[in-house]
Coordinates of C-alpha atoms in Angstrom, one line a residue:
S17 CA -28.6 -70.6 71.8
H18 CA -31.0 -67.6 72.3
D19 CA -29.1 -65.4 69.9
S20 CA -27.5 -68.1 67.7
N21 CA -27.6 -71.8 67.1
N22 CA -23.9 -71.8 66.4
R23 CA -23.1 -72.3 70.1
L24 CA -25.2 -75.4 70.5
P25 CA -22.3 -77.8 69.6
Y26 CA -20.4 -76.5 72.6
A27 CA -22.7 -78.7 74.7
D28 CA -22.3 -81.9 72.6
N29 CA -19.5 -83.5 74.5
E30 CA -21.0 -82.9 77.9
L31 CA -24.4 -84.1 76.8
L32 CA -22.9 -87.2 75.2
A33 CA -20.9 -88.0 78.4
F34 CA -24.0 -87.6 80.5
L35 CA -26.0 -90.0 78.2
Q36 CA -23.2 -92.5 78.3
M37 CA -22.8 -92.3 82.0
M38 CA -26.5 -92.9 82.8
P39 CA -26.7 -96.5 81.5
T40 CA -23.1 -97.3 82.4
N41 CA -23.9 -96.7 86.1
G42 CA -27.3 -98.4 85.8
Y43 CA -29.3 -95.3 86.5
L44 CA -31.7 -95.9 83.5
A45 CA -32.8 -99.2 84.9
H46 CA -35.3 -97.4 87.2
T47 CA -35.4 -93.9 85.8
M48 CA -37.7 -92.2 83.3
L49 CA -35.4 -89.9 81.3
V50 CA -36.9 -86.8 79.8
I51 CA -34.8 -84.5 77.6
M52 CA -36.6 -81.4 76.3
T53 CA -36.2 -77.8 75.4
D54 CA -38.6 -75.0 76.3
H55 CA -38.7 -73.4 72.8
G56 CA -36.8 -73.1 69.6
A57 CA -35.1 -70.1 68.1
R58 CA -36.7 -66.8 69.2
F59 CA -34.2 -64.0 68.4
A60 CA -31.7 -65.3 65.8
S61 CA -32.0 -64.8 62.0
L62 CA -33.4 -68.3 61.8
R63 CA -36.6 -67.0 63.5
K64 CA -37.4 -64.9 60.5
T65 CA -37.9 -68.1 58.4
Y66 CA -40.8 -70.5 58.4
Q67 CA -38.6 -73.2 59.8
G68 CA -37.7 -70.9 62.7
K69 CA -41.3 -70.2 63.3
L70 CA -42.1 -73.9 63.6
E71 CA -39.1 -74.6 65.8
E72 CA -40.2 -71.9 68.2
R73 CA -43.6 -73.5 68.5
L74 CA -42.4 -77.2 68.4
P75 CA -39.5 -77.6 70.8
F76 CA -37.6 -80.9 71.1
M77 CA -39.0 -83.5 73.5
S78 CA -37.9 -87.1 74.1
I79 CA -38.9 -89.6 76.8
R80 CA -37.2 -92.9 77.6
M81 CA -38.8 -95.4 80.0
P82 CA -36.9 -98.1 81.9
P83 CA -36.5 -101.4 80.0
K84 CA -38.5 -103.3 82.6
F85 CA -41.4 -100.8 82.3
Q86 CA -41.2 -101.1 78.5
A87 CA -41.5 -104.9 78.7
Q88 CA -44.2 -104.9 81.3
Y89 CA -46.5 -102.2 79.8
P90 CA -46.4 -102.6 75.9
T91 CA -49.7 -100.8 75.5
I92 CA -48.4 -97.7 77.3
M93 CA -45.3 -97.8 75.2
R94 CA -47.3 -98.1 72.0
N95 CA -49.3 -95.1 73.1
L96 CA -46.1 -93.1 73.8
R97 CA -44.8 -93.9 70.4
L98 CA -48.0 -93.0 68.6
N99 CA -48.3 -89.8 70.7
S100 CA -44.9 -88.6 69.4
H101 CA -46.7 -88.0 66.1
R102 CA -49.7 -86.2 67.6
L103 CA -50.5 -82.8 68.9
T104 CA -49.3 -82.6 72.5
T105 CA -48.3 -79.8 74.9
P106 CA -46.3 -79.3 78.1
F107 CA -49.6 -79.6 80.0
D108 CA -49.7 -83.2 78.7
I109 CA -46.2 -83.8 80.1
H110 CA -47.4 -82.5 83.5
E111 CA -50.4 -84.8 83.3
T112 CA -48.1 -87.7 82.6
F113 CA -46.2 -87.0 85.8
E114 CA -49.5 -86.8 87.6
H115 CA -50.3 -90.2 86.1
L116 CA -47.0 -91.6 87.4
F117 CA -47.7 -90.4 90.9
D118 CA -51.1 -92.3 90.8
F119 CA -49.9 -95.2 88.6
H120 CA -51.9 -98.5 88.7
S121 CA -50.6 -100.6 85.8
N122 CA -52.7 -100.4 82.6
D123 CA -55.8 -99.1 84.4
H124 CA -57.4 -96.2 82.5
Y125 CA -56.3 -92.8 83.9
Q126 CA -58.7 -89.9 84.2
S127 CA -56.9 -86.6 83.5
K128 CA -57.3 -84.0 86.2
S129 CA -57.7 -81.2 83.7
N130 CA -59.7 -80.7 80.5
R131 CA -56.7 -79.2 78.7
S132 CA -54.3 -82.1 79.2
I133 CA -53.9 -85.8 78.5
S134 CA -51.4 -88.2 80.0
L135 CA -49.1 -89.4 77.3
F136 CA -49.5 -92.9 78.6
E137 CA -53.1 -92.7 77.2
L138 CA -53.7 -92.4 73.5
V139 CA -54.0 -88.8 72.3
P140 CA -56.8 -88.4 69.7
E141 CA -55.4 -88.3 66.2
N142 CA -57.7 -85.4 65.2
R143 CA -57.0 -83.3 68.3
T144 CA -57.1 -79.6 67.6
C145 CA -55.2 -76.6 69.1
A146 CA -58.5 -75.4 70.5
Q147 CA -59.0 -78.7 72.3
A148 CA -55.5 -78.6 73.6
D149 CA -56.0 -75.0 74.7
V150 CA -53.2 -73.7 72.4
A151 CA -53.7 -70.1 71.6
Q152 CA -54.1 -69.4 67.9
H153 CA -50.9 -67.4 67.6
W154 CA -48.9 -70.5 68.8
C155 CA -50.7 -73.2 66.9
A156 CA -48.6 -74.8 64.2
C157 CA -51.4 -76.7 62.6
Y158 CA -53.0 -73.9 60.6
N159 CA -52.5 -73.4 56.9
W160 CA -51.2 -69.9 56.4
Q161 CA -50.8 -68.4 52.9
D162 CA -48.3 -65.7 52.2
I163 CA -49.8 -62.4 50.9
S164 CA -48.3 -59.1 49.9
T165 CA -47.1 -56.9 52.7
N166 CA -48.4 -53.9 50.7
E167 CA -52.1 -54.8 51.1
L168 CA -54.0 -52.0 52.8
I169 CA -55.3 -54.3 55.5
I170 CA -51.8 -55.3 56.4
Q171 CA -50.5 -51.8 56.6
Q172 CA -53.6 -50.8 58.7
Y173 CA -53.1 -53.8 60.9
S174 CA -49.4 -53.1 61.5
Q175 CA -50.0 -49.5 62.4
A176 CA -52.8 -50.5 64.7
V177 CA -50.4 -52.8 66.6
V178 CA -47.8 -50.1 66.9
D179 CA -50.4 -47.7 68.2
F180 CA -51.4 -50.4 70.8
L181 CA -47.7 -50.8 71.8
N182 CA -47.3 -47.0 72.3
K183 CA -50.5 -46.9 74.3
F184 CA -49.4 -49.9 76.4
A185 CA -46.2 -48.1 77.3
S186 CA -47.7 -44.7 77.7
E187 CA -47.2 -44.7 81.5
Y188 CA -43.4 -45.0 80.9
K189 CA -42.9 -42.2 78.3
Q190 CA -39.9 -40.9 80.1
E191 CA -38.2 -44.3 79.8
C192 CA -39.6 -45.5 76.5
A193 CA -39.3 -44.0 73.1
T194 CA -42.5 -43.6 70.9
L195 CA -42.4 -46.4 68.4
S196 CA -43.1 -46.0 64.7
L197 CA -43.6 -48.6 62.0
F198 CA -40.3 -49.3 60.2
R199 CA -41.2 -52.1 57.8
V200 CA -43.4 -55.1 57.4
N201 CA -41.3 -58.2 56.7
K202 CA -43.9 -60.9 56.2
A203 CA -47.7 -61.2 56.0
S204 CA -49.9 -64.3 55.8
Q205 CA -53.6 -65.1 55.8
L206 CA -55.3 -68.2 57.1
K207 CA -56.7 -70.1 54.1
N208 CA -60.5 -70.3 54.1
D209 CA -60.4 -74.0 53.1
D210 CA -58.5 -75.0 56.2
H211 CA -60.9 -77.3 58.0
R212 CA -59.2 -76.5 61.3
S213 CA -60.4 -72.9 61.1
N214 CA -63.8 -74.1 62.3
S215 CA -62.2 -74.6 65.7
I216 CA -59.9 -71.6 65.6
H217 CA -60.9 -70.1 68.8
S218 CA -58.7 -71.1 71.7
N219 CA -60.1 -71.7 75.2
D220 CA -57.3 -69.5 76.4
K221 CA -59.0 -66.7 78.4
N222 CA -56.3 -64.3 77.2
S223 CA -57.3 -64.8 73.6
S224 CA -59.6 -62.2 72.0
L225 CA -60.0 -63.9 68.6
H226 CA -63.3 -65.4 67.7
Q227 CA -64.3 -67.2 64.5
T228 CA -67.3 -66.0 62.4
N229 CA -68.2 -66.9 58.9
E230 CA -66.9 -63.6 57.6
S231 CA -63.8 -63.4 59.8
R232 CA -60.4 -63.2 58.2
F233 CA -57.2 -64.0 60.1
Y234 CA -53.8 -62.5 59.5
Q235 CA -50.3 -63.0 60.9
I236 CA -47.6 -60.4 60.4
Q237 CA -44.0 -59.9 61.2
F238 CA -42.8 -56.3 61.4
E239 CA -40.1 -54.0 62.8
T240 CA -40.3 -50.7 64.6
K241 CA -38.1 -47.8 65.1
P242 CA -36.1 -46.8 67.1
G243 CA -34.2 -50.1 67.7
E244 CA -35.6 -52.1 64.9
A245 CA -37.4 -54.4 67.3
R246 CA -39.2 -57.4 65.6
F247 CA -42.7 -58.4 66.4
E248 CA -45.0 -61.1 65.2
V249 CA -48.7 -60.8 65.9
T250 CA -51.9 -62.7 65.0
A251 CA -55.2 -60.8 64.5
G252 CA -58.8 -61.4 63.3
Y253 CA -60.5 -58.9 61.0
D254 CA -64.3 -58.6 60.6
P255 CA -65.1 -57.0 57.2
K256 CA -68.6 -56.0 58.4
T257 CA -67.4 -53.9 61.4
K258 CA -63.9 -53.3 60.0
N259 CA -62.6 -54.2 63.5
I260 CA -59.1 -55.6 64.0
R261 CA -58.8 -57.7 67.1
C262 CA -55.3 -58.8 68.1
S263 CA -54.4 -61.9 70.1
T264 CA -52.8 -60.8 73.4
T265 CA -50.1 -63.4 72.8
A266 CA -47.3 -62.3 70.4
S267 CA -43.6 -62.9 69.9

């Protein structure tokens, strides 16, 4: 499914057979079943759309606990169901497994990391990406507003990223072609009235984006030549210094 979702139905029959076999043979009586994907569409045409962007950042996740566990621990099951509508990350899944290894009924569990919460505990309804240590580029909570790709700052920003890519690959000039900006497909700006922008800075040590009162944040999708490779990058712009700082995470 990396290149197209059209092949996903090929797995339907095998997945159905597996899910039918598990309860038929009694395996689910004592098994926590987790079905998940690592990410959504990354290369197909769907990725160009807003839906594709969300699916890349919000992969499928499902958890089924054994019936006896569900009956014995209704509070935990309530937390699990509520958490399915709250901001969670793979680090929370890992913390949930840690919780299972040290499970003592309904006793409160203390997470071993500041960036993760066991899904058996109730995740705060107002949890932010910064609190969950999700880098700004990957956060699906922000309110981005489409703007013209012809704006000067967008053109400057796109060219700055291409220059960075060429500099990054400069040691491999013999193997890598020098890239040039082909076209900007999409540009958006973080809305100033987004209350989440107050906590926009991620705790991720790889992030170089910092929030100030004057900061503006942009996200662009563009293509380069040769090869028409597609990039999506998030950056902060400081009007005072006229500096553009890109997040080191990009797709």
